Amino acid sequence: MDQENILIVGLLCLVLVFSAPVFGGTKTAVSSGNYNNAAIWSPSGVPGNNDDIVIPSGVTVTLNANTINLRDVNIQSGGTLQGDGTGKVLLYGRGGGEDFRVDGTLNAAGANAMTVRLNRNSQWAGSGTVNLSSLDIQTRTLIWTAGTTMNVNLAGAGDPIIGSGTITPLSTITFTYNGTSAQLLSSLSGVVYNHLVIANSAGVTLQQNLTTTNLLGNLTVSGGGVLKTGNGTNAYAVTGTSGMTLTVAASSTLQLGSGTSTASAFPGGYSTVSLDAASTVEYANSSSATQTVSLSPTYGNLTLSGSGTKSVPTGTVTLVGNWTNNSTGTVSFTAPQTVVFSAAATAARSISGSAVTSFQNVTVSNTFGVSLGVNASVAATLALGANKVTTGSNVMILASGASLTRTSGWVNGSLRKSAATGAPSLTFEVGDASVYAPVTAAFTGVTVAGTLTASTTAGDHPSIGSSMLSSTKSVNRYWTLTNAGTAFGSCDATFAFVS
């Protein structure tokens, strides 16, 4: 063989050697310690390129250095892989088949924060605990082994899913956003959620619509979490998949926000909507559009906020919780419209906020009653049944032409009614916490319409001692009537009391 042929053969052999795939070995942690401590691994030595690592039961490995590319990661039941809190990178990926198994604990968030980064397409498996600060999928694809049930917790601030790749979960995979700083739901078109849980009280804000193509399972807001559908620039829609459930748990909030010219509507598409009595749905419109308050489902707490217009359409809105109006924009009710405080409540509820709500109709079915944290007005009918409205220092206002119906309920506090021109007779269905003691004011010669506010107080009037009345023969009760603008000829008042 001449020298030229020998050279060609040698070069071919060299090319074959250096182009052949390089597979590492398997490194098993035999004691707890830092990742870059060669002594904790068997065989001894820090895991190298394309090595598989195994963390068995009873062993905790702390990632205190960026890894070079690992091939497989296997955290066995009872084993723990955690970060050192400095954001080190766990780089891994086989590129085919199952290469990331967690039956123990992967703790890569909070004080143990690190980044899990896919170097190749990856397949996850296991039934352990997965706590991530951030997941860097780069341009890769993440899938799961059939039969895997896993909850992936994402705690990183902002958008914890990094890259431009794809995530395709099984129907048994749940993603939970549980950070302590504000988070963003992924804007990537390739990221698909099955079940999605929002458990971050600092709020998780949408960056795109949630649809039947990128949210396949249940949507749950729990643990004091806040899901925000608008960011002030854009408002997004949530459309659930038929057969799935939308849940807002106690102390958790679904905030239906707005952009500059659009406002989010209540989510649709779900077969079941479950709002806990102590949950909150907040219509937070500050856009130029009108945001419509959905008539269904039955709300826990309902809050209005923002500077935009909110519209409550014809029909019935039912609350088991509280009504709070912090809106600086217009709140309109299309007649006939009724807000019902449900009999399902297990405690007294409230009408409160920074703004007065001018309801159309209000029905108090809550046997524990409703209290006012602010004045409230009713344009048509206040239906009390056997229940009470307690006003405190505020006033329950019946607009001109409005009425109050009752069986045995009353207003515990101040009730205001309009006095029309002519000879109106106004009955004020008032009392205190335990006694019904109404008063009727019969006017003659009203030439200028106004209002009259009435309340009653148990016990003798503070000035009875200086009056001509005998405190030993009093009814141990007094009434306060305050006129605002009514010009009249005469008024006869009839007081009812318990003897």
Short mmCIF file of C-alpha atoms in Angstrom, two decimals:
data_model
loop_
_atom_site.label_atom_id
_atom_site.label_comp_id
_atom_site.label_asym_id
_atom_site.label_seq_id
_atom_site.Cartn_x
_atom_site.Cartn_y
_atom_site.Cartn_z
CA MET A 1 0.00 0.00 0.00
CA ASP A 2 1.50 3.34 -0.97
CA GLN A 3 1.82 6.30 1.37
CA GLU A 4 -1.14 8.14 -0.15
CA ASN A 5 -3.53 5.23 0.52
CA ILE A 6 -2.17 4.78 4.03
CA LEU A 7 -2.85 8.44 4.70
CA ILE A 8 -6.44 8.21 3.42
CA VAL A 9 -7.18 5.11 5.52
CA GLY A 10 -5.72 6.81 8.59
CA LEU A 11 -7.84 9.91 8.09
CA LEU A 12 -10.98 7.80 7.65
CA CYS A 13 -10.27 6.00 10.90
CA LEU A 14 -9.73 9.33 12.63
CA VAL A 15 -13.03 10.71 11.30
CA LEU A 16 -14.87 7.58 12.43
CA VAL A 17 -13.41 7.81 15.91
CA PHE A 18 -14.35 11.46 16.39
CA SER A 19 -17.79 11.25 14.78
CA ALA A 20 -18.93 8.25 16.77
CA PRO A 21 -21.44 9.03 19.60
CA VAL A 22 -19.85 9.27 23.00
CA PHE A 23 -21.82 7.62 25.83
CA GLY A 24 -20.79 8.22 29.40
CA GLY A 25 -21.26 5.99 32.38
CA THR A 26 -23.64 5.99 35.31
CA LYS A 27 -22.81 7.94 38.45
CA THR A 28 -24.73 7.02 41.59
CA ALA A 29 -24.68 9.31 44.62
CA VAL A 30 -23.66 7.28 47.67
CA SER A 31 -23.83 10.08 50.23
CA SER A 32 -25.33 13.55 50.56
CA GLY A 33 -23.27 16.56 49.56
CA ASN A 34 -22.43 19.05 46.85
CA TYR A 35 -22.70 17.96 43.24
CA ASN A 36 -19.09 18.83 42.42
CA ASN A 37 -17.71 16.72 45.28
CA ALA A 38 -16.20 13.68 43.57
CA ALA A 39 -16.35 11.66 46.79
CA ILE A 40 -20.17 11.46 46.89
CA TRP A 41 -20.32 9.60 43.56
CA SER A 42 -19.74 5.99 42.64
CA PRO A 43 -17.65 5.41 40.72
CA SER A 44 -15.72 8.32 42.20
CA GLY A 45 -15.64 11.51 40.21
CA VAL A 46 -17.89 14.42 39.29
CA PRO A 47 -20.39 13.41 36.57
CA GLY A 48 -19.10 14.23 33.12
CA ASN A 49 -20.45 14.74 29.64
CA ASN A 50 -23.26 12.29 28.71
CA ASP A 51 -23.15 10.60 32.11
CA ASP A 52 -26.34 9.31 33.71
CA ILE A 53 -26.86 10.27 37.35
CA VAL A 54 -28.84 8.34 39.97
CA ILE A 55 -29.82 9.80 43.34
CA PRO A 56 -31.12 7.00 45.58
CA SER A 57 -33.28 7.04 48.69
CA GLY A 58 -31.84 8.89 51.69
CA VAL A 59 -29.39 10.96 49.63
CA THR A 60 -29.57 14.72 48.98
CA VAL A 61 -27.38 16.21 46.27
CA THR A 62 -27.01 19.99 46.09
CA LEU A 63 -26.23 21.44 42.67
CA ASN A 64 -23.53 24.00 43.44
CA ALA A 65 -22.02 24.10 39.94
CA ASN A 66 -23.38 24.18 36.40
CA THR A 67 -23.46 20.70 34.93
CA ILE A 68 -22.05 19.81 31.56
CA ASN A 69 -24.56 17.89 29.50
CA LEU A 70 -25.95 14.93 31.39
CA ARG A 71 -27.76 12.17 29.57
CA ASP A 72 -30.28 10.77 32.07
CA VAL A 73 -31.37 12.06 35.49
CA ASN A 74 -33.01 9.59 37.90
CA ILE A 75 -34.13 10.80 41.33
CA GLN A 76 -35.36 7.71 43.11
CA SER A 77 -38.04 7.59 45.80
CA GLY A 78 -36.63 9.18 48.96
CA GLY A 79 -33.82 10.88 47.07
CA THR A 80 -33.46 14.66 46.61
CA LEU A 81 -31.75 16.85 44.03
CA GLN A 82 -31.76 20.51 45.00
CA GLY A 83 -30.18 23.77 43.93
CA ASP A 84 -27.95 25.91 46.10
CA GLY A 85 -30.10 28.99 45.52
CA THR A 86 -27.68 30.72 43.17
CA GLY A 87 -29.37 29.77 39.90
CA LYS A 88 -27.02 27.06 38.73
CA VAL A 89 -28.02 25.18 35.57
CA LEU A 90 -28.88 21.49 35.34
CA LEU A 91 -28.27 20.73 31.64
CA TYR A 92 -29.39 17.35 30.44
CA GLY A 93 -31.03 15.44 27.59
CA ARG A 94 -30.78 12.16 25.76
CA GLY A 95 -32.80 13.19 22.72
CA GLY A 96 -35.03 10.14 22.66
CA GLY A 97 -36.87 8.09 25.26
CA GLU A 98 -37.28 8.65 28.99
CA ASP A 99 -34.37 10.69 30.33
CA PHE A 100 -35.69 12.54 33.39
CA ARG A 101 -37.37 10.57 36.17
CA VAL A 102 -38.47 12.00 39.51
CA ASP A 103 -39.87 9.57 42.06
CA GLY A 104 -38.24 11.48 44.91
CA THR A 105 -37.89 15.28 45.16
CA LEU A 106 -36.52 17.82 42.72
CA ASN A 107 -36.30 21.04 44.73
CA ALA A 108 -35.16 23.79 42.39
CA ALA A 109 -37.09 26.79 43.72
CA GLY A 110 -36.87 29.41 46.44
CA ALA A 111 -33.80 28.97 48.63
CA ASN A 112 -32.86 26.02 46.41
CA ALA A 113 -33.38 27.80 43.10
CA MET A 114 -31.71 26.48 39.98
CA THR A 115 -32.60 26.27 36.28
CA VAL A 116 -33.51 23.01 34.61
CA ARG A 117 -32.48 23.27 30.94
CA LEU A 118 -33.25 20.85 28.12
CA ASN A 119 -30.27 20.24 25.86
CA ARG A 120 -32.26 17.84 23.68
CA ASN A 121 -35.87 16.74 23.40
CA SER A 122 -36.86 15.23 26.73
CA GLN A 123 -39.30 12.73 28.21
CA TRP A 124 -40.23 12.98 31.89
CA ALA A 125 -41.62 10.33 34.22
CA GLY A 126 -42.17 9.59 37.90
CA SER A 127 -44.58 10.41 40.67
CA GLY A 128 -42.38 12.53 42.92
CA THR A 129 -42.29 16.23 43.80
CA VAL A 130 -41.09 18.72 41.19
CA ASN A 131 -40.45 22.27 42.43
CA LEU A 132 -38.95 24.53 39.76
CA SER A 133 -37.88 28.13 39.72
CA SER A 134 -37.55 28.14 35.93
CA LEU A 135 -37.78 25.59 33.15
CA ASP A 136 -35.67 26.40 30.09
CA ILE A 137 -36.98 24.30 27.21
CA GLN A 138 -34.87 26.18 24.64
CA THR A 139 -36.11 24.97 21.22
CA ARG A 140 -36.79 21.44 22.48
CA THR A 141 -39.90 19.36 23.02
CA LEU A 142 -40.94 18.12 26.46
CA ILE A 143 -43.28 15.12 26.78
CA TRP A 144 -44.14 12.56 29.48
CA THR A 145 -44.02 8.79 29.66
CA ALA A 146 -47.45 7.17 29.42
CA GLY A 147 -48.98 6.55 32.84
CA THR A 148 -47.09 9.36 34.55
CA THR A 149 -48.94 11.47 37.11
CA MET A 150 -46.96 14.58 38.01
CA ASN A 151 -47.49 18.02 39.50
CA VAL A 152 -44.93 20.52 38.20
CA ASN A 153 -44.65 23.51 40.53
CA LEU A 154 -43.33 26.73 38.97
CA ALA A 155 -42.24 29.43 41.42
CA GLY A 156 -39.96 31.75 39.43
CA ALA A 157 -40.85 35.44 39.06
CA GLY A 158 -42.06 36.67 35.69
CA ASP A 159 -42.47 33.90 33.11
CA PRO A 160 -40.82 30.78 34.55
CA ILE A 161 -40.98 28.91 31.22
CA ILE A 162 -38.05 30.04 29.10
CA GLY A 163 -37.28 29.37 25.45
CA SER A 164 -39.33 28.79 22.31
CA GLY A 165 -39.93 25.05 22.36
CA THR A 166 -43.02 22.95 23.01
CA ILE A 167 -44.58 21.26 26.03
CA THR A 168 -47.11 18.51 25.40
CA PRO A 169 -48.50 17.05 28.63
CA LEU A 170 -50.54 13.97 29.38
CA SER A 171 -54.03 14.26 30.87
CA THR A 172 -52.50 13.42 34.26
CA ILE A 173 -50.03 16.33 34.35
CA THR A 174 -50.70 19.46 36.41
CA PHE A 175 -48.78 22.73 36.29
CA THR A 176 -49.01 24.84 39.46
CA TYR A 177 -47.85 28.46 39.53
CA ASN A 178 -46.99 28.98 43.20
CA GLY A 179 -44.44 31.81 43.29
CA THR A 180 -44.36 34.60 45.84
CA SER A 181 -43.66 37.37 43.30
CA ALA A 182 -45.83 38.30 40.33
CA GLN A 183 -45.74 35.68 37.58
CA LEU A 184 -46.74 35.46 33.92
CA LEU A 185 -48.41 32.51 32.26
CA SER A 186 -46.43 31.41 29.22
CA SER A 187 -46.90 33.32 25.97
CA LEU A 188 -45.44 30.47 23.89
CA SER A 189 -47.81 29.00 21.32
CA GLY A 190 -46.18 25.61 21.80
CA VAL A 191 -46.82 25.39 25.53
CA VAL A 192 -49.91 23.34 26.32
CA TYR A 193 -51.28 22.88 29.82
CA ASN A 194 -53.45 20.02 30.90
CA HIS A 195 -54.60 20.89 34.44
CA LEU A 196 -53.54 24.37 35.55
CA VAL A 197 -53.45 25.62 39.14
CA ILE A 198 -52.89 29.26 40.15
CA ALA A 199 -51.68 29.42 43.77
CA ASN A 200 -49.71 32.68 43.80
CA SER A 201 -51.18 35.45 45.96
CA ALA A 202 -48.97 38.01 44.18
CA GLY A 203 -50.86 37.21 40.98
CA VAL A 204 -50.38 35.31 37.73
CA THR A 205 -51.19 37.30 34.58
CA LEU A 206 -52.16 35.89 31.20
CA GLN A 207 -50.06 36.73 28.14
CA GLN A 208 -52.39 35.06 25.65
CA ASN A 209 -55.90 33.64 25.50
CA LEU A 210 -56.46 30.35 27.28
CA THR A 211 -58.33 28.16 24.82
CA THR A 212 -59.31 24.56 24.23
CA THR A 213 -56.02 24.06 22.37
CA ASN A 214 -53.60 25.26 25.07
CA LEU A 215 -55.59 24.44 28.24
CA LEU A 216 -57.00 20.93 28.01
CA GLY A 217 -58.03 20.21 31.59
CA ASN A 218 -59.26 21.91 34.74
CA LEU A 219 -58.44 25.47 35.75
CA THR A 220 -58.12 26.01 39.51
CA VAL A 221 -57.36 29.19 41.46
CA SER A 222 -56.55 28.17 45.03
CA GLY A 223 -54.37 28.78 48.06
CA GLY A 224 -55.06 32.52 48.03
CA GLY A 225 -54.00 32.68 44.39
CA VAL A 226 -54.94 35.49 41.99
CA LEU A 227 -55.43 34.91 38.26
CA LYS A 228 -55.39 38.13 36.22
CA THR A 229 -56.74 38.14 32.68
CA GLY A 230 -55.64 41.66 31.72
CA ASN A 231 -52.45 43.70 31.97
CA GLY A 232 -53.69 47.19 31.13
CA THR A 233 -52.59 46.88 27.51
CA ASN A 234 -54.32 43.66 26.50
CA ALA A 235 -57.27 41.69 27.85
CA TYR A 236 -57.42 37.95 27.34
CA ALA A 237 -60.21 35.39 27.24
CA VAL A 238 -60.49 32.07 29.05
CA THR A 239 -62.42 29.36 27.23
CA GLY A 240 -62.51 25.99 28.94
CA THR A 241 -62.83 22.53 27.49
CA SER A 242 -66.20 20.79 27.75
CA GLY A 243 -66.25 18.26 30.56
CA MET A 244 -63.70 20.22 32.61
CA THR A 245 -64.07 22.36 35.75
CA LEU A 246 -63.27 25.94 36.67
CA THR A 247 -62.70 26.29 40.42
CA VAL A 248 -62.03 29.41 42.48
CA ALA A 249 -61.33 28.30 46.03
CA ALA A 250 -61.72 30.16 49.33
CA SER A 251 -59.62 33.33 49.68
CA SER A 252 -58.67 33.13 45.99
CA THR A 253 -59.47 35.62 43.23
CA LEU A 254 -60.31 35.54 39.55
CA GLN A 255 -59.59 39.08 38.36
CA LEU A 256 -61.22 39.82 35.01
CA GLY A 257 -59.07 42.69 33.83
CA SER A 258 -58.80 44.89 30.78
CA GLY A 259 -56.56 46.31 28.11
CA THR A 260 -56.80 49.78 26.65
CA SER A 261 -59.91 49.11 24.59
CA THR A 262 -61.11 45.64 25.61
CA ALA A 263 -62.24 43.97 28.81
CA SER A 264 -62.28 40.30 29.76
CA ALA A 265 -65.55 38.41 30.18
CA PHE A 266 -66.29 35.64 32.65
CA PRO A 267 -64.77 32.34 31.41
CA GLY A 268 -66.95 30.12 29.25
CA GLY A 269 -66.91 26.56 27.99
CA TYR A 270 -66.55 24.73 31.31
CA SER A 271 -69.08 22.06 32.17
CA THR A 272 -68.74 22.86 35.88
CA VAL A 273 -67.98 26.18 37.56
CA SER A 274 -67.36 26.08 41.32
CA LEU A 275 -66.94 29.36 43.19
CA ASP A 276 -66.38 28.97 46.92
CA ALA A 277 -68.45 31.21 49.19
CA ALA A 278 -65.21 32.88 50.27
CA SER A 279 -63.82 33.24 46.73
CA THR A 280 -63.80 36.52 44.81
CA VAL A 281 -64.54 37.37 41.20
CA GLU A 282 -63.34 40.88 40.43
CA TYR A 283 -64.51 42.81 37.38
CA ALA A 284 -61.53 45.15 37.02
CA ASN A 285 -62.25 47.14 33.87
CA SER A 286 -60.28 50.32 33.20
CA SER A 287 -60.63 50.23 29.41
CA SER A 288 -62.76 52.29 27.04
CA ALA A 289 -65.03 49.26 26.56
CA THR A 290 -68.00 48.26 28.70
CA GLN A 291 -67.45 45.15 30.80
CA THR A 292 -70.52 42.97 31.35
CA VAL A 293 -71.03 41.27 34.69
CA SER A 294 -72.08 37.68 34.09
CA LEU A 295 -75.38 36.58 35.63
CA SER A 296 -74.00 33.12 36.32
CA PRO A 297 -72.71 31.25 38.15
CA THR A 298 -73.56 31.96 41.80
CA TYR A 299 -70.74 34.12 43.13
CA GLY A 300 -68.91 34.02 46.41
CA ASN A 301 -67.72 37.62 46.70
CA LEU A 302 -68.19 40.00 43.78
CA THR A 303 -65.97 43.07 43.44
CA LEU A 304 -66.06 45.93 40.94
CA SER A 305 -62.91 48.01 40.39
CA GLY A 306 -61.16 50.17 37.82
CA SER A 307 -62.17 53.31 35.96
CA GLY A 308 -64.08 51.66 33.11
CA THR A 309 -67.82 51.10 32.73
CA LYS A 310 -69.45 47.95 34.11
CA SER A 311 -72.89 46.78 33.06
CA VAL A 312 -75.13 44.39 34.98
CA PRO A 313 -77.68 43.03 32.50
CA THR A 314 -81.34 42.11 32.93
CA GLY A 315 -81.73 39.09 35.17
CA THR A 316 -80.47 37.94 38.57
CA VAL A 317 -77.00 38.03 40.10
CA THR A 318 -76.72 35.78 43.16
CA LEU A 319 -74.05 36.12 45.84
CA VAL A 320 -73.23 33.88 48.76
CA GLY A 321 -70.59 36.40 49.79
CA ASN A 322 -70.12 40.17 49.75
CA TRP A 323 -70.71 42.93 47.21
CA THR A 324 -67.80 45.42 47.00
CA ASN A 325 -67.86 48.42 44.68
CA ASN A 326 -64.48 50.14 44.34
CA SER A 327 -65.16 51.25 40.79
CA THR A 328 -64.45 54.82 39.78
CA GLY A 329 -66.32 54.25 36.52
CA THR A 330 -70.03 54.00 35.80
CA VAL A 331 -71.89 50.95 37.11
CA SER A 332 -75.23 50.48 35.37
CA PHE A 333 -78.10 48.04 35.94
CA THR A 334 -80.51 47.15 33.12
CA ALA A 335 -84.06 46.75 34.45
CA PRO A 336 -85.41 44.43 35.55
CA GLN A 337 -82.28 43.42 37.42
CA THR A 338 -81.95 41.90 40.90
CA VAL A 339 -78.97 41.26 43.15
CA VAL A 340 -79.77 38.43 45.56
CA PHE A 341 -77.90 37.77 48.78
CA SER A 342 -78.32 34.03 48.95
CA ALA A 343 -79.83 31.98 51.75
CA ALA A 344 -76.84 29.63 51.31
CA ALA A 345 -74.65 32.06 53.27
CA THR A 346 -73.49 30.88 56.68
CA ALA A 347 -72.83 34.36 58.10
CA ALA A 348 -73.86 37.98 57.59
CA ARG A 349 -72.65 39.53 54.33
CA SER A 350 -71.94 43.12 53.33
CA ILE A 351 -72.36 45.84 50.74
CA SER A 352 -69.18 47.90 50.89
CA GLY A 353 -66.45 49.62 48.92
CA SER A 354 -65.34 53.13 48.09
CA ALA A 355 -68.36 53.88 45.89
CA VAL A 356 -72.12 53.90 46.45
CA THR A 357 -73.92 51.27 44.39
CA SER A 358 -77.29 52.26 42.93
CA PHE A 359 -78.98 48.86 42.61
CA GLN A 360 -82.18 48.23 40.70
CA ASN A 361 -83.58 45.52 42.98
CA VAL A 362 -82.03 43.87 46.03
CA THR A 363 -83.34 40.70 47.65
CA VAL A 364 -81.98 39.71 51.07
CA SER A 365 -82.45 35.95 51.45
CA ASN A 366 -79.49 35.60 53.80
CA THR A 367 -80.95 34.74 57.20
CA PHE A 368 -77.90 36.30 58.87
CA GLY A 369 -78.62 39.60 57.16
CA VAL A 370 -76.60 42.14 55.20
CA SER A 371 -74.59 45.02 56.62
CA LEU A 372 -73.61 48.28 54.93
CA GLY A 373 -70.03 49.46 54.83
CA VAL A 374 -71.14 52.36 52.61
CA ASN A 375 -74.45 53.93 51.64
CA ALA A 376 -76.50 51.82 49.23
CA SER A 377 -79.40 52.81 46.99
CA VAL A 378 -82.28 50.80 45.49
CA ALA A 379 -84.25 52.12 42.51
CA ALA A 380 -87.14 49.62 42.47
CA THR A 381 -87.63 47.07 45.29
CA LEU A 382 -85.75 46.18 48.44
CA ALA A 383 -87.12 42.75 49.41
CA LEU A 384 -86.21 41.80 52.97
CA GLY A 385 -88.49 38.88 53.68
CA ALA A 386 -87.72 37.90 57.27
CA ASN A 387 -84.19 39.33 57.20
CA LYS A 388 -82.42 42.53 58.18
CA VAL A 389 -80.16 45.14 56.64
CA THR A 390 -77.86 46.67 59.26
CA THR A 391 -76.61 50.10 58.22
CA GLY A 392 -74.25 51.11 61.00
CA SER A 393 -73.29 54.74 60.31
CA ASN A 394 -74.48 54.43 56.71
CA VAL A 395 -77.91 54.80 55.10
CA MET A 396 -80.12 52.43 53.14
CA ILE A 397 -81.64 54.65 50.44
CA LEU A 398 -84.84 53.98 48.53
CA ALA A 399 -84.91 56.17 45.44
CA SER A 400 -88.05 57.99 44.36
CA GLY A 401 -90.71 55.44 43.45
CA ALA A 402 -88.89 52.54 45.14
CA SER A 403 -90.53 50.26 47.69
CA LEU A 404 -89.61 47.94 50.55
CA THR A 405 -91.26 44.55 51.00
CA ARG A 406 -91.01 42.40 54.09
CA THR A 407 -92.59 39.62 56.11
CA SER A 408 -90.81 40.13 59.43
CA GLY A 409 -87.53 41.78 58.46
CA TRP A 410 -86.51 45.42 58.82
CA VAL A 411 -83.71 47.95 58.48
CA ASN A 412 -81.54 48.03 61.58
CA GLY A 413 -80.30 51.58 61.29
CA SER A 414 -81.06 54.47 58.95
CA LEU A 415 -83.60 54.23 56.12
CA ARG A 416 -84.11 57.09 53.64
CA LYS A 417 -87.20 57.57 51.48
CA SER A 418 -88.35 60.24 49.05
CA ALA A 419 -91.19 62.57 49.86
CA ALA A 420 -93.05 63.54 46.68
CA THR A 421 -95.18 66.64 46.27
CA GLY A 422 -98.75 66.44 47.54
CA ALA A 423 -99.64 64.43 50.64
CA PRO A 424 -97.31 61.43 50.80
CA SER A 425 -97.40 58.99 53.71
CA LEU A 426 -94.05 57.30 54.31
CA THR A 427 -93.62 54.23 56.49
CA PHE A 428 -90.08 53.55 57.64
CA GLU A 429 -89.54 49.85 58.35
CA VAL A 430 -86.83 50.38 60.94
CA GLY A 431 -85.75 48.85 64.21
CA ASP A 432 -82.67 47.96 66.16
CA ALA A 433 -80.79 44.66 66.38
CA SER A 434 -83.70 42.83 68.03
CA VAL A 435 -86.84 44.99 67.92
CA TYR A 436 -88.95 46.19 65.01
CA ALA A 437 -90.11 49.75 65.71
CA PRO A 438 -91.38 51.46 62.55
CA VAL A 439 -92.49 55.04 62.18
CA THR A 440 -94.95 56.54 59.69
CA ALA A 441 -94.74 60.18 58.58
CA ALA A 442 -97.92 61.51 56.94
CA PHE A 443 -97.34 64.82 55.14
CA THR A 444 -99.73 67.43 53.87
CA GLY A 445 -98.99 70.28 51.52
CA VAL A 446 -95.63 69.13 50.18
CA THR A 447 -94.67 71.76 47.63
CA VAL A 448 -91.01 70.81 47.16
CA ALA A 449 -90.03 67.15 47.04
CA GLY A 450 -87.21 65.97 49.27
CA THR A 451 -86.12 63.05 51.39
CA LEU A 452 -86.66 61.91 54.94
CA THR A 453 -84.27 59.63 56.84
CA ALA A 454 -85.49 57.71 59.89
CA SER A 455 -83.90 55.51 62.52
CA THR A 456 -84.73 54.31 66.01
CA THR A 457 -82.61 53.79 69.10
CA ALA A 458 -83.34 51.67 72.15
CA GLY A 459 -83.30 53.46 75.51
CA ASP A 460 -84.37 56.93 76.60
CA HIS A 461 -83.20 59.95 74.65
CA PRO A 462 -80.10 61.57 76.23
CA SER A 463 -82.05 64.81 76.74
CA ILE A 464 -85.15 63.29 78.34
CA GLY A 465 -84.11 64.67 81.71
CA SER A 466 -84.42 68.25 80.48
CA SER A 467 -87.66 67.64 78.60
CA MET A 468 -91.24 67.71 79.81
CA LEU A 469 -91.47 63.92 79.48
CA SER A 470 -91.33 61.61 82.47
CA SER A 471 -88.55 59.05 82.20
CA THR A 472 -90.65 56.67 84.31
CA LYS A 473 -93.42 56.73 81.72
CA SER A 474 -91.42 56.74 78.52
CA VAL A 475 -91.40 53.93 75.93
CA ASN A 476 -87.63 53.56 76.47
CA ARG A 477 -86.98 54.27 72.82
CA TYR A 478 -86.58 57.28 70.57
CA TRP A 479 -86.68 57.97 66.83
CA THR A 480 -84.60 60.33 64.73
CA LEU A 481 -86.10 61.83 61.55
CA THR A 482 -83.95 64.05 59.32
CA ASN A 483 -85.50 66.10 56.54
CA ALA A 484 -83.50 67.03 53.44
CA GLY A 485 -85.15 69.56 51.15
CA THR A 486 -88.83 68.70 51.73
CA ALA A 487 -91.08 71.78 51.93
CA PHE A 488 -94.43 70.87 53.51
CA GLY A 489 -97.39 72.23 55.42
CA SER A 490 -97.68 69.63 58.20
CA CYS A 491 -96.53 66.15 59.18
CA ASP A 492 -98.10 63.66 61.55
CA ALA A 493 -95.80 60.93 62.84
CA THR A 494 -96.99 57.59 64.21
CA PHE A 495 -94.52 55.55 66.24
CA ALA A 496 -94.78 51.81 66.89
CA PHE A 497 -92.99 50.27 69.85
CA VAL A 498 -92.94 47.16 72.02
CA SER A 499 -94.77 47.79 75.25
#
